[in-house]
């Protein structure tokens, strides 16, 4: 990696041995010439290619060359990605996962997982302040639909199709994909095997268990230290098993398999165009939108983004597959020209600590203002007491009853002023003052109700925008009901369930406000709900009756008309001069 954080995609090639599926007496035309070179020696085509590594050995060599550097970079805090690409039946899934029950034939993934937990145990034993957490998400892209591979599936029922979203920092994630906390290498392998068993596969002329989907395994590695001086690190390890490219004339696929093959080849084509676009050697021929396919959008960080990326290209050695082999070699050559800008993922603790420093400075300023007011009131009270003493002396020296009456009236007026100032002084000193919430962050999200059929409801999880927050943003979980009353009027029920990922510095909890766009009178707020370890339970329900169904009401509901504002509460302060119009003391 260079000094400016740029690192090239590392590309390795693996040539599959001649197997039972190859034609008898078919000529071997693809051979390894040395550690990094491969040559094509055919009657019509003679070419040579150079990569970072060309494998001629077993599974251990692949892991030592690719898996170990990935593991080292992951523990340094870099996002890392390995994706396997090649013709169907060329050995991608074998290289990545290997054979179940054979330690010698284990692929990169099981070896990586075992070493990941061994290193975690070693580091925790050496540093008592360190806590390491590992979680797994596993998805597939099948027929341009994103599906969770670790969710139990009902026989005969189509798995749920999930949506791809971006968080406030423009990082891509799959909404609704399950996240599994993992405590051991054995449990991780159980999940990987279960997810791989749920993948769409089918038998073709080229491969008995041809993968019909792209599988993406994402392992999140988090290192947290009890000491503020040490930096927390978090990274994502992505292991991608791409479906194999195939030609219908060879696989002889028909019907559903033919439709699957078209989708597979289309997504690989869009990925290839994206590689060309990112390639420095190509100079960025044309802009390719990563939204053209689900696969390119999910892999957007792996090419030109914040990741260290490895590509393992697999090919067949025989002349029968020479066309597909050349296509794979050209594909891999383009990937070598892509440069990423990987960086160590920032510590969320560092940003939380900086926020606390800002909060402390604000509170110090508030205390200074209050102290100045108290000193001012003390001086005014002392001056008034001195005036009263002087007037009393003058009153004793006067015999005129009228003057005495006037002085008594003046004395009463002075006493009233002193009483008022004493009240102010007590107010500033902290006696019987009303406490109001101190809001440490405020984020507003909005949603639409137009997509909810009458008489049904939607469970929605809304991202609460929070400027400059590292780590998962606060997520507001709510149930939205839309139904008709007995009088045929539209009734909306907003049920606030729970808030996830509340920042630690919101120590006193959270408050949520709801209102409709342009209808300030519809605004209601929950009481302050305790933080509950970062996941406060809201248990709040609000009912709105909007009137009969009209075209104008339907148009209103189809826009982002429902607003939800989340306020984090850090503590309470005394009601003073700096209170805003809502009655909440807000941080700048």
Coordinates of C-alpha atoms in Angstrom, one line a residue:
X1 CA 0.0 0.0 0.0
X2 CA 1.3 3.5 -0.9
X3 CA 1.7 6.4 1.5
X4 CA -1.5 8.0 0.3
X5 CA -3.6 4.9 1.3
X6 CA -4.0 3.6 -2.3
X7 CA -3.7 -0.1 -2.9
X8 CA -4.1 -2.1 -6.1
X9 CA -6.5 -5.1 -6.3
X10 CA -4.4 -8.3 -5.9
X11 CA -5.2 -10.9 -8.6
X12 CA -4.3 -14.6 -8.4
X13 CA -5.0 -17.4 -10.9
X14 CA -5.8 -21.0 -10.2
X15 CA -5.8 -23.6 -13.0
X16 CA -8.2 -26.5 -12.4
X17 CA -6.7 -30.0 -12.9
X18 CA -8.1 -32.1 -15.7
X19 CA -11.1 -34.0 -14.3
X20 CA -13.8 -36.5 -15.1
X21 CA -16.0 -33.8 -16.6
X22 CA -13.5 -33.0 -19.3
X23 CA -13.7 -34.5 -22.7
X24 CA -11.4 -37.5 -23.3
X25 CA -8.2 -36.8 -25.1
X26 CA -8.9 -33.1 -25.0
X27 CA -5.7 -31.1 -25.4
X28 CA -4.4 -29.1 -22.4
X29 CA -3.6 -25.6 -23.7
X30 CA -3.4 -23.5 -20.5
X31 CA -0.2 -24.0 -18.4
X32 CA 1.6 -22.3 -15.6
X33 CA 5.1 -21.2 -16.8
X34 CA 6.4 -19.8 -13.5
X35 CA 5.2 -18.4 -10.1
X36 CA 3.4 -15.4 -11.7
X37 CA 2.9 -16.3 -15.4
X38 CA 0.5 -18.5 -17.4
X39 CA 0.7 -19.3 -21.1
X40 CA -1.9 -20.4 -23.7
X41 CA -0.4 -22.7 -26.3
X42 CA -3.0 -23.6 -28.9
X43 CA -2.7 -24.1 -32.7
X44 CA -4.5 -20.8 -33.4
X45 CA -3.9 -18.7 -30.2
X46 CA -0.6 -18.2 -28.3
X47 CA -0.7 -15.7 -25.4
X48 CA 0.9 -15.1 -22.1
X49 CA -0.5 -13.4 -19.0
X50 CA 1.1 -12.2 -15.8
X51 CA -0.7 -12.0 -12.4
X52 CA 0.4 -11.5 -8.8
X53 CA 0.4 -15.3 -8.3
X54 CA -0.5 -18.4 -10.3
X55 CA -1.3 -21.4 -8.1
X56 CA -0.1 -24.9 -8.9
X57 CA -0.5 -26.5 -5.5
X58 CA -3.3 -27.3 -3.1
X59 CA -5.7 -25.4 -0.8
X60 CA -2.9 -24.6 1.8
X61 CA -1.0 -22.6 -0.8
X62 CA -4.1 -20.5 -1.7
X63 CA -4.7 -19.7 1.9
X64 CA -1.1 -18.8 2.7
X65 CA -1.0 -16.4 -0.3
X66 CA -4.4 -14.8 0.1
X67 CA -6.1 -15.7 3.4
X68 CA -3.2 -14.8 5.7
X69 CA -2.6 -11.2 4.3
X70 CA -6.4 -10.6 4.5
X71 CA -6.4 -11.7 8.2
X72 CA -3.5 -9.4 9.1
X73 CA -5.1 -6.4 7.4
X74 CA -8.5 -7.1 9.0
X75 CA -7.0 -7.0 12.5
X76 CA -5.3 -3.7 11.5
X77 CA -8.8 -2.2 10.9
X78 CA -9.0 -2.4 7.1
X79 CA -12.1 -3.7 5.2
X80 CA -11.0 -6.7 3.1
X81 CA -12.7 -8.5 0.3
X82 CA -12.0 -11.8 -1.7
X83 CA -14.1 -12.6 -4.7
X84 CA -13.8 -15.8 -6.8
X85 CA -14.6 -15.5 -10.5
X86 CA -14.5 -18.0 -13.4
X87 CA -16.4 -20.3 -15.7
X88 CA -19.0 -22.7 -14.1
X89 CA -17.2 -25.8 -12.9
X90 CA -13.8 -24.2 -12.8
X91 CA -13.4 -24.6 -9.0
X92 CA -14.5 -21.3 -7.5
X93 CA -16.7 -22.7 -4.7
X94 CA -14.1 -25.4 -4.0
X95 CA -11.3 -22.9 -3.6
X96 CA -13.5 -20.7 -1.3
X97 CA -15.2 -23.4 0.9
X98 CA -13.5 -26.7 0.0
X99 CA -14.9 -30.1 0.9
X100 CA -16.9 -30.7 4.1
X101 CA -15.1 -33.2 6.5
X102 CA -11.7 -33.0 4.9
X103 CA -9.2 -30.7 6.7
X104 CA -6.7 -31.0 3.8
X105 CA -9.3 -29.9 1.3
X106 CA -10.7 -27.0 3.3
X107 CA -10.9 -23.8 1.3
X108 CA -9.9 -20.2 2.2
X109 CA -13.1 -19.5 4.2
X110 CA -12.9 -22.2 6.9
X111 CA -9.1 -21.7 7.3
X112 CA -9.6 -18.0 7.6
X113 CA -12.4 -18.4 10.2
X114 CA -10.2 -20.8 12.3
X115 CA -7.2 -18.5 12.3
X116 CA -9.5 -15.5 13.0
X117 CA -10.7 -17.0 16.3
X118 CA -7.2 -18.3 17.2
X119 CA -5.8 -14.8 16.8
X120 CA -8.7 -13.3 18.7
X121 CA -8.0 -15.6 21.7
X122 CA -4.3 -14.8 21.6
X123 CA -4.9 -11.0 21.6
X124 CA -7.5 -11.2 24.4
X125 CA -5.2 -13.3 26.5
X126 CA -2.4 -10.7 26.1
X127 CA -4.6 -7.6 26.7
X128 CA -7.2 -7.7 29.5
X129 CA -8.7 -4.4 28.3
X130 CA -9.6 -5.8 24.8
X131 CA -13.0 -7.3 23.8
X132 CA -13.4 -8.8 20.3
X133 CA -16.8 -9.4 18.8
X134 CA -17.5 -11.3 15.5
X135 CA -20.8 -11.4 13.6
X136 CA -21.9 -12.9 10.3
X137 CA -24.4 -11.9 7.6
X138 CA -24.8 -14.2 4.5
X139 CA -26.9 -13.2 1.4
X140 CA -27.3 -14.2 -2.2
X141 CA -28.2 -12.4 -5.4
X142 CA -30.5 -14.7 -7.4
X143 CA -32.4 -13.5 -10.5
X144 CA -31.5 -9.9 -9.5
X145 CA -33.2 -10.5 -6.1
X146 CA -31.3 -10.2 -2.8
X147 CA -32.1 -12.9 -0.3
X148 CA -31.0 -13.9 3.2
X149 CA -29.2 -17.3 3.3
X150 CA -29.4 -17.6 7.1
X151 CA -33.2 -17.2 7.5
X152 CA -35.2 -20.4 7.9
X153 CA -37.1 -21.2 4.7
X154 CA -40.5 -22.8 4.3
X155 CA -40.8 -25.6 1.8
X156 CA -42.5 -24.4 -1.4
X157 CA -42.4 -20.8 -0.3
X158 CA -40.4 -18.1 -2.1
X159 CA -37.8 -16.5 0.2
X160 CA -38.3 -12.8 1.0
X161 CA -36.6 -10.3 -1.4
X162 CA -34.6 -7.7 0.5
X163 CA -33.8 -4.1 -0.4
X164 CA -30.4 -2.4 -0.7
X165 CA -30.0 0.9 1.2
X166 CA -27.4 3.4 2.1
X167 CA -26.7 4.8 5.6
X168 CA -26.0 8.6 6.2
X169 CA -22.3 8.0 5.4
X170 CA -23.3 6.4 2.0
X171 CA -22.3 2.9 3.0
X172 CA -24.3 0.2 1.4
X173 CA -26.2 -2.3 3.5
X174 CA -29.1 -4.8 3.0
X175 CA -32.2 -3.8 5.0
X176 CA -33.6 -6.8 6.9
X177 CA -30.6 -9.1 6.5
X178 CA -30.1 -11.2 9.7
X179 CA -26.9 -10.5 11.8
X180 CA -25.6 -13.5 13.8
X181 CA -23.2 -12.9 16.7
X182 CA -20.6 -15.7 16.7
X183 CA -18.5 -16.9 19.6
X184 CA -16.5 -19.8 18.0
X185 CA -15.0 -21.0 14.7
X186 CA -17.2 -24.1 15.0
X187 CA -20.4 -22.0 15.1
X188 CA -19.2 -19.9 12.2
X189 CA -18.6 -22.9 10.1
X190 CA -22.1 -24.3 11.0
X191 CA -23.6 -21.0 9.7
X192 CA -21.5 -21.0 6.5
X193 CA -22.5 -24.6 5.7
X194 CA -26.2 -23.8 6.4
X195 CA -26.1 -20.7 4.2
X196 CA -24.3 -22.5 1.4
X197 CA -26.9 -25.3 1.5
X198 CA -29.7 -22.7 1.0
X199 CA -28.1 -21.4 -2.2
X200 CA -29.8 -21.9 -5.5
X201 CA -28.0 -24.7 -7.3
X202 CA -28.8 -27.0 -10.3
X203 CA -27.1 -29.7 -12.4
X204 CA -25.9 -28.7 -15.9
X205 CA -23.8 -30.4 -18.5
X206 CA -20.8 -28.5 -17.2
X207 CA -21.3 -28.9 -13.4
X208 CA -23.4 -31.3 -11.2
X209 CA -23.9 -28.6 -8.5
X210 CA -23.7 -25.4 -10.5
X211 CA -24.3 -22.3 -8.3
X212 CA -27.2 -20.3 -9.7
X213 CA -26.7 -17.3 -7.5
X214 CA -23.9 -15.0 -6.3
X215 CA -23.2 -15.6 -2.5
X216 CA -21.7 -12.8 -0.3
X217 CA -20.5 -13.7 3.2
X218 CA -19.8 -10.6 5.4
X219 CA -17.9 -11.1 8.7
X220 CA -17.8 -8.0 10.9
X221 CA -14.8 -7.9 13.3
X222 CA -14.9 -5.4 16.2
X223 CA -12.0 -4.7 18.6
X224 CA -13.1 -2.6 21.6
X225 CA -10.8 -1.4 24.4
X226 CA -11.8 -0.4 28.0
X227 CA -9.1 2.3 28.0
X228 CA -9.8 5.6 26.2
X229 CA -6.2 5.9 25.1
X230 CA -6.4 2.8 22.8
X231 CA -8.3 3.1 19.6
X232 CA -11.3 0.8 18.9
X233 CA -11.3 -0.8 15.4
X234 CA -14.0 -2.3 13.3
X235 CA -13.9 -3.8 9.8
X236 CA -15.9 -5.9 7.4
X237 CA -14.5 -9.1 5.7
X238 CA -16.4 -9.9 2.5
X239 CA -16.0 -13.4 0.9
X240 CA -17.8 -13.4 -2.5
X241 CA -18.5 -16.6 -4.4
X242 CA -19.7 -15.5 -7.8
X243 CA -21.9 -17.7 -9.9
X244 CA -20.0 -19.1 -12.9
X245 CA -20.3 -17.6 -16.4
X246 CA -21.7 -20.1 -18.8
X247 CA -22.6 -20.7 -22.5
X248 CA -26.0 -22.3 -23.2
X249 CA -24.5 -24.4 -26.1
X250 CA -22.2 -26.1 -23.5
X251 CA -24.5 -26.3 -20.4
X252 CA -27.5 -27.1 -22.6
X253 CA -29.7 -25.2 -20.0
X254 CA -33.4 -24.8 -20.8
X255 CA -36.4 -23.3 -19.1
X256 CA -35.7 -21.8 -15.6
X257 CA -32.0 -22.7 -15.8
X258 CA -31.7 -20.7 -19.1
X259 CA -33.4 -17.7 -17.5
X260 CA -31.0 -18.0 -14.5
X261 CA -28.0 -18.2 -16.8
X262 CA -29.1 -15.0 -18.6
X263 CA -29.4 -13.1 -15.3
X264 CA -26.0 -14.5 -14.1
X265 CA -24.3 -13.5 -17.3
X266 CA -25.9 -10.0 -17.3
X267 CA -24.8 -9.3 -13.7
X268 CA -21.2 -10.5 -14.6
X269 CA -21.3 -8.3 -17.7
X270 CA -22.2 -5.2 -15.6
X271 CA -19.5 -6.2 -13.1
X272 CA -17.0 -6.4 -15.9
X273 CA -18.0 -3.0 -17.2
X274 CA -17.6 -1.6 -13.7
X275 CA -14.1 -3.1 -13.6
X276 CA -13.2 -1.4 -16.9
X277 CA -14.6 1.9 -15.6
X278 CA -12.5 1.7 -12.5
X279 CA -9.4 0.5 -14.2
X280 CA -6.6 3.0 -14.3
X281 CA -5.2 1.3 -17.4
X282 CA -8.4 1.9 -19.2
X283 CA -8.5 5.5 -18.0
X284 CA -12.1 5.3 -17.1
X285 CA -13.6 4.8 -20.6
X286 CA -17.2 5.7 -19.5
X287 CA -19.2 6.2 -16.5
X288 CA -20.9 3.0 -15.3
X289 CA -23.6 3.3 -12.7
X290 CA -23.2 0.8 -9.9
X291 CA -27.0 0.7 -9.6
X292 CA -27.3 -1.1 -12.9
X293 CA -27.3 -4.4 -11.0
X294 CA -27.6 -5.6 -7.4
X295 CA -24.2 -7.3 -7.6
X296 CA -22.2 -4.2 -8.6
X297 CA -24.0 -2.1 -5.9
X298 CA -23.2 -4.6 -3.2
X299 CA -19.5 -4.7 -4.2
X300 CA -19.2 -1.0 -4.7
X301 CA -16.7 -0.6 -1.8
X302 CA -14.5 -3.4 -3.1
X303 CA -13.6 -1.6 -6.4
X304 CA -12.2 1.9 -6.0
X305 CA -13.6 2.2 -2.5
X306 CA -12.6 1.7 1.2
X307 CA -11.4 -1.9 1.0
X308 CA -8.3 -4.0 0.3
X309 CA -9.5 -6.5 -2.4
X310 CA -8.2 -9.8 -3.7
X311 CA -9.5 -11.6 -6.8
X312 CA -9.1 -15.4 -7.3
X313 CA -9.7 -16.3 -11.0
X314 CA -10.3 -19.9 -11.8
X315 CA -10.0 -21.5 -15.3
X316 CA -10.1 -24.9 -17.0
X317 CA -6.9 -26.0 -18.8
X318 CA -8.4 -27.7 -21.8
X319 CA -9.0 -26.5 -25.4
X320 CA -12.7 -27.2 -25.1
X321 CA -13.1 -24.3 -22.7
X322 CA -10.5 -22.0 -24.2
X323 CA -13.0 -19.2 -25.2
X324 CA -14.3 -19.0 -21.6
X325 CA -10.7 -19.2 -20.2
X326 CA -9.5 -16.3 -22.3
X327 CA -12.5 -14.2 -21.2
X328 CA -11.7 -14.9 -17.5
X329 CA -8.0 -14.0 -18.0
X330 CA -8.9 -10.7 -19.7
X331 CA -11.4 -10.1 -16.9
X332 CA -8.7 -10.7 -14.3
X333 CA -6.2 -8.5 -16.1
X334 CA -8.6 -5.6 -16.0
X335 CA -9.1 -6.1 -12.3
X336 CA -5.3 -5.7 -11.7
X337 CA -5.5 -2.1 -12.9
X338 CA -8.0 -1.1 -10.2
X339 CA -6.7 1.0 -7.3
X340 CA -8.7 1.2 -4.0
X341 CA -8.2 3.8 -1.3
X342 CA -8.4 1.7 1.9
X343 CA -8.1 3.3 5.3
X344 CA -8.2 2.1 8.9
X345 CA -11.8 2.5 10.1
X346 CA -12.0 5.3 12.6
X347 CA -12.7 4.6 16.2
X348 CA -16.2 5.4 17.3
X349 CA -14.9 5.9 20.8
X350 CA -12.7 8.7 19.6
X351 CA -15.6 10.6 18.2
X352 CA -17.7 9.9 21.3
X353 CA -14.9 11.3 23.4
X354 CA -14.7 14.4 21.3
X355 CA -18.4 14.9 21.7
X356 CA -18.0 14.7 25.5
X357 CA -15.2 17.3 25.4
X358 CA -17.5 19.7 23.5
X359 CA -20.3 19.0 26.0
X360 CA -18.1 19.7 28.9
X361 CA -16.9 23.0 27.4
X362 CA -20.6 24.0 26.9
X363 CA -21.5 23.1 30.5
X364 CA -18.4 25.0 31.8
X365 CA -19.6 28.1 29.9
X366 CA -23.1 27.7 31.4
X367 CA -21.7 27.5 34.9
X368 CA -19.6 30.6 34.3
X369 CA -22.7 32.5 33.2
X370 CA -24.7 31.4 36.2
X371 CA -21.8 32.3 38.5
X372 CA -21.6 35.8 37.0
X373 CA -25.4 36.3 37.6
X374 CA -25.0 35.3 41.2
X375 CA -22.2 37.7 41.8
X376 CA -24.2 40.5 40.2
X377 CA -27.2 39.8 42.4
X378 CA -25.0 39.7 45.5
X379 CA -23.6 43.2 44.7
X380 CA -27.1 44.7 44.1
X381 CA -28.4 43.2 47.3
X382 CA -25.5 44.6 49.3
X383 CA -26.0 48.0 47.8
X384 CA -29.8 47.9 48.7
X385 CA -29.1 46.8 52.2
X386 CA -26.6 49.7 52.6
X387 CA -29.3 52.1 51.3
X388 CA -31.9 50.7 53.8
X389 CA -29.5 51.2 56.7
X390 CA -28.8 54.8 55.7
X391 CA -32.5 55.6 55.4
X392 CA -33.3 54.1 58.8
X393 CA -30.7 56.4 60.4
X394 CA -32.3 59.4 58.6
X395 CA -35.7 58.3 59.8
X396 CA -34.6 58.3 63.4
X397 CA -33.2 61.8 63.1
X398 CA -36.5 63.3 61.8
X399 CA -39.4 64.3 64.0
X400 CA -41.7 65.4 61.2
X401 CA -44.5 62.8 61.1
X402 CA -45.2 63.5 57.4
X403 CA -41.5 62.9 56.5
X404 CA -41.6 59.8 58.6
X405 CA -44.6 58.5 56.7
X406 CA -42.9 59.1 53.3
X407 CA -39.8 57.4 54.5
X408 CA -41.8 54.4 55.7
X409 CA -43.4 54.2 52.2
X410 CA -40.0 54.4 50.6
X411 CA -38.7 51.7 53.0
X412 CA -41.6 49.4 52.0
X413 CA -40.8 49.9 48.4
X414 CA -37.1 49.1 49.0
X415 CA -38.1 46.0 50.9
X416 CA -40.2 44.8 48.0
X417 CA -37.2 45.3 45.6
X418 CA -35.0 43.4 48.0
X419 CA -37.5 40.6 48.2
X420 CA -37.6 40.4 44.4
X421 CA -33.8 40.4 44.1
X422 CA -33.5 37.7 46.8
X423 CA -35.9 35.5 44.9
X424 CA -33.8 36.0 41.8
X425 CA -30.7 35.2 43.8
X426 CA -32.2 32.0 45.2
X427 CA -33.4 31.1 41.7
X428 CA -29.9 31.5 40.3
X429 CA -28.3 29.7 43.3
X430 CA -30.4 26.5 42.7
X431 CA -33.4 26.8 45.1
X432 CA -36.7 25.2 43.8
X433 CA -35.9 25.6 40.2
X434 CA -37.6 23.6 37.4
X435 CA -35.4 21.1 35.7
X436 CA -35.6 20.8 31.9
X437 CA -34.1 18.2 29.5
X438 CA -30.6 18.8 28.0
X439 CA -30.7 17.6 24.4
X440 CA -27.3 16.2 23.2
X441 CA -28.4 15.4 19.6
X442 CA -31.5 15.8 17.5
X443 CA -32.3 14.0 14.3
X444 CA -35.4 14.1 12.1
X445 CA -36.6 11.4 9.7
X446 CA -39.7 11.2 7.6
X447 CA -41.8 8.6 5.8
X448 CA -44.8 8.1 3.6
X449 CA -48.0 6.3 4.3
X450 CA -49.2 5.9 0.7
X451 CA -47.8 2.4 0.2
X452 CA -49.8 0.9 3.2
X453 CA -53.2 -0.6 2.0
X454 CA -56.2 0.4 4.0
X455 CA -56.8 -2.0 6.9
X456 CA -53.2 -3.1 7.1
X457 CA -50.0 -2.0 8.7
X458 CA -46.3 -1.8 8.0
X459 CA -43.3 -2.4 10.3
X460 CA -40.8 0.3 9.5
X461 CA -37.2 0.9 10.7
X462 CA -36.1 4.5 10.0
X463 CA -32.5 5.7 9.9
X464 CA -32.2 8.8 12.2
X465 CA -29.6 11.1 10.6
X466 CA -26.8 12.0 13.0
X467 CA -23.9 14.2 11.7
X468 CA -20.3 12.8 12.1
X469 CA -21.3 9.6 13.9
X470 CA -19.0 6.6 13.3
X471 CA -20.7 3.2 13.7
X472 CA -24.4 2.2 13.1
X473 CA -26.8 5.2 13.2
X474 CA -29.8 5.3 15.5
X475 CA -32.6 3.2 14.1
X476 CA -36.3 4.0 15.0
X477 CA -38.6 1.0 14.9
X478 CA -42.3 1.8 14.5
X479 CA -45.5 0.2 13.3
X480 CA -47.7 2.3 11.0
X481 CA -51.4 1.3 10.7
X482 CA -53.8 2.8 8.1
X483 CA -57.5 1.9 8.4
X484 CA -61.1 3.2 8.1
X485 CA -63.3 4.1 11.1
X486 CA -67.0 3.3 11.3
X487 CA -67.7 6.7 9.8
X488 CA -65.5 5.9 6.7
X489 CA -62.8 8.3 7.8
X490 CA -59.1 7.5 7.4
X491 CA -57.4 6.7 10.8
X492 CA -53.6 6.5 11.1
X493 CA -52.1 4.8 14.2
X494 CA -48.4 5.5 14.8
X495 CA -46.9 3.0 17.3
X496 CA -43.4 3.7 18.5
X497 CA -41.7 0.4 19.5
X498 CA -38.0 0.8 20.1
X499 CA -34.9 2.8 19.3
X500 CA -31.7 0.9 18.4
X501 CA -28.1 2.2 18.7
X502 CA -28.7 5.1 21.0
X503 CA -25.3 6.8 21.5
X504 CA -23.7 6.3 24.9
X505 CA -23.6 10.0 25.7
X506 CA -27.4 10.2 25.7
X507 CA -27.2 8.8 29.2
X508 CA -30.7 9.9 30.4
X509 CA -32.6 8.4 27.5
X510 CA -34.6 9.6 24.5
X511 CA -37.7 11.6 23.5
X512 CA -39.6 11.2 20.2
X513 CA -42.0 13.7 18.6
X514 CA -44.5 13.0 15.8
X515 CA -46.3 15.4 13.5
X516 CA -47.6 15.7 9.9
X517 CA -46.0 18.0 7.4
X518 CA -47.5 21.5 7.6
X519 CA -49.7 20.5 10.6
X520 CA -47.9 21.8 13.7
X521 CA -51.0 21.3 15.7
X522 CA -50.7 17.5 15.2
X523 CA -47.3 17.4 17.1
X524 CA -47.1 15.1 20.1
X525 CA -44.1 14.0 22.1
X526 CA -43.4 10.9 24.2
X527 CA -42.1 11.3 27.8
X528 CA -38.4 10.9 28.2
X529 CA -37.7 7.1 28.0
X530 CA -34.7 5.6 29.8
X531 CA -31.8 4.5 27.6
X532 CA -32.0 0.8 28.4
X533 CA -28.4 0.1 27.5
X534 CA -28.7 1.8 24.2
X535 CA -32.0 0.3 23.1
X536 CA -34.8 2.3 24.8
X537 CA -38.3 0.7 24.7
X538 CA -40.8 3.5 23.6
X539 CA -44.2 1.7 24.0
X540 CA -46.0 4.8 22.7
X541 CA -49.1 5.0 20.5
X542 CA -50.7 8.0 18.8
X543 CA -54.0 8.0 16.8
X544 CA -54.8 10.5 14.1
X545 CA -58.2 10.8 12.3
X546 CA -57.6 12.5 9.0
X547 CA -61.1 12.6 7.5
X548 CA -62.9 11.0 4.5
X549 CA -60.9 9.6 1.6
X550 CA -60.4 12.3 -1.0
X551 CA -57.9 12.8 -3.9
X552 CA -56.2 15.5 -1.9
X553 CA -55.8 13.3 1.2
X554 CA -54.4 10.4 -0.9
X555 CA -51.9 12.7 -2.5
X556 CA -50.9 14.0 1.0
X557 CA -50.4 10.4 2.2
X558 CA -48.3 9.5 -0.8
X559 CA -45.6 12.1 0.0
X560 CA -43.1 12.1 2.9
X561 CA -45.8 13.6 5.1
X562 CA -45.1 11.9 8.5
X563 CA -42.2 13.4 10.5
X564 CA -40.5 11.8 13.5
X565 CA -37.9 13.7 15.5
X566 CA -35.6 11.9 17.9
X567 CA -33.9 13.8 20.7
X568 CA -31.1 12.2 22.8
X569 CA -31.1 13.4 26.5
X570 CA -27.8 13.5 28.2
X571 CA -28.9 15.0 31.6
X572 CA -31.1 17.7 33.1
X573 CA -30.2 21.3 33.8
X574 CA -31.9 24.2 35.7
X575 CA -34.4 26.3 33.8
X576 CA -32.6 29.6 33.0
X577 CA -32.3 32.4 30.5
X578 CA -31.1 30.2 27.7
X579 CA -34.2 28.1 27.1
X580 CA -35.5 27.8 23.6
X581 CA -39.1 28.2 22.5
X582 CA -39.9 24.4 22.9
X583 CA -38.7 24.4 26.6
X584 CA -35.6 22.2 25.8
X585 CA -32.0 23.3 26.4
X586 CA -30.3 22.5 23.0
X587 CA -26.6 22.1 22.3
X588 CA -25.2 24.2 19.4

